[in-house]
PDB file of C-alpha atoms in Angstrom:
ATOM      1  CA  MET A   1      12.683 -19.631   1.004  1.00 59.00           C
ATOM      2  CA  LYS A   2       9.782 -22.000   1.535  1.00 72.00           C
ATOM      3  CA  ARG A   3       8.526 -20.039   4.453  1.00 75.00           C
ATOM      4  CA  LYS A   4       8.514 -16.840   2.446  1.00 79.00           C
ATOM      5  CA  HIS A   5       6.555 -18.576  -0.300  1.00 84.00           C
ATOM      6  CA  VAL A   6       4.027 -19.802   2.246  1.00 86.00           C
ATOM      7  CA  SER A   7       3.628 -16.282   3.754  1.00 88.00           C
ATOM      8  CA  HIS A   8       2.988 -14.860   0.295  1.00 90.00           C
ATOM      9  CA  TYR A   9       0.408 -17.545  -0.302  1.00 91.00           C
ATOM     10  CA  PHE A  10      -1.458 -16.734   2.816  1.00 92.00           C
ATOM     11  CA  ALA A  11      -1.101 -13.043   2.133  1.00 93.00           C
ATOM     12  CA  GLY A  12      -2.911 -13.681  -1.201  1.00 94.00           C
ATOM     13  CA  ILE A  13      -5.728 -15.587   0.639  1.00 94.00           C
ATOM     14  CA  ILE A  14      -6.136 -12.882   3.205  1.00 94.00           C
ATOM     15  CA  LYS A  15      -6.276 -10.236   0.471  1.00 94.00           C
ATOM     16  CA  THR A  16      -8.923 -12.174  -1.369  1.00 94.00           C
ATOM     17  CA  ILE A  17     -11.056 -12.682   1.664  1.00 94.00           C
ATOM     18  CA  GLY A  18     -10.622  -9.019   2.615  1.00 91.00           C
ATOM     19  CA  ASP A  19     -11.670  -7.955  -0.940  1.00 90.00           C
ATOM     20  CA  ARG A  20     -14.784 -10.178  -0.686  1.00 90.00           C
ATOM     21  CA  LEU A  21     -15.782  -8.952   2.760  1.00 87.00           C
ATOM     22  CA  TRP A  22     -15.292  -5.254   1.593  1.00 85.00           C
ATOM     23  CA  MET A  23     -17.399  -5.859  -1.468  1.00 84.00           C
ATOM     24  CA  HIS A  24     -20.064  -7.646   0.691  1.00 78.00           C
ATOM     25  CA  ASN A  25     -20.104  -4.656   3.143  1.00 77.00           C
ATOM     26  CA  ILE A  26     -20.531  -2.220   0.232  1.00 74.00           C
ATOM     27  CA  THR A  27     -23.496  -4.262  -1.116  1.00 73.00           C
ATOM     28  CA  VAL A  28     -25.179  -4.647   2.362  1.00 71.00           C
ATOM     29  CA  CYS A  29     -24.523  -1.002   3.289  1.00 64.00           C
ATOM     30  CA  ASN A  30     -25.654   0.142  -0.193  1.00 59.00           C
ATOM     31  CA  CYS A  31     -23.749   3.376   0.263  1.00 54.00           C
TER      32      CYS A  31
END
């Protein structure tokens, strides 16, 4: 149970970082 909770927590972090990188790339690319 705890392991699953940890994976969900890390998945949230990865998604947040991914979204920020995606937005950053859009801004830099300006496309």
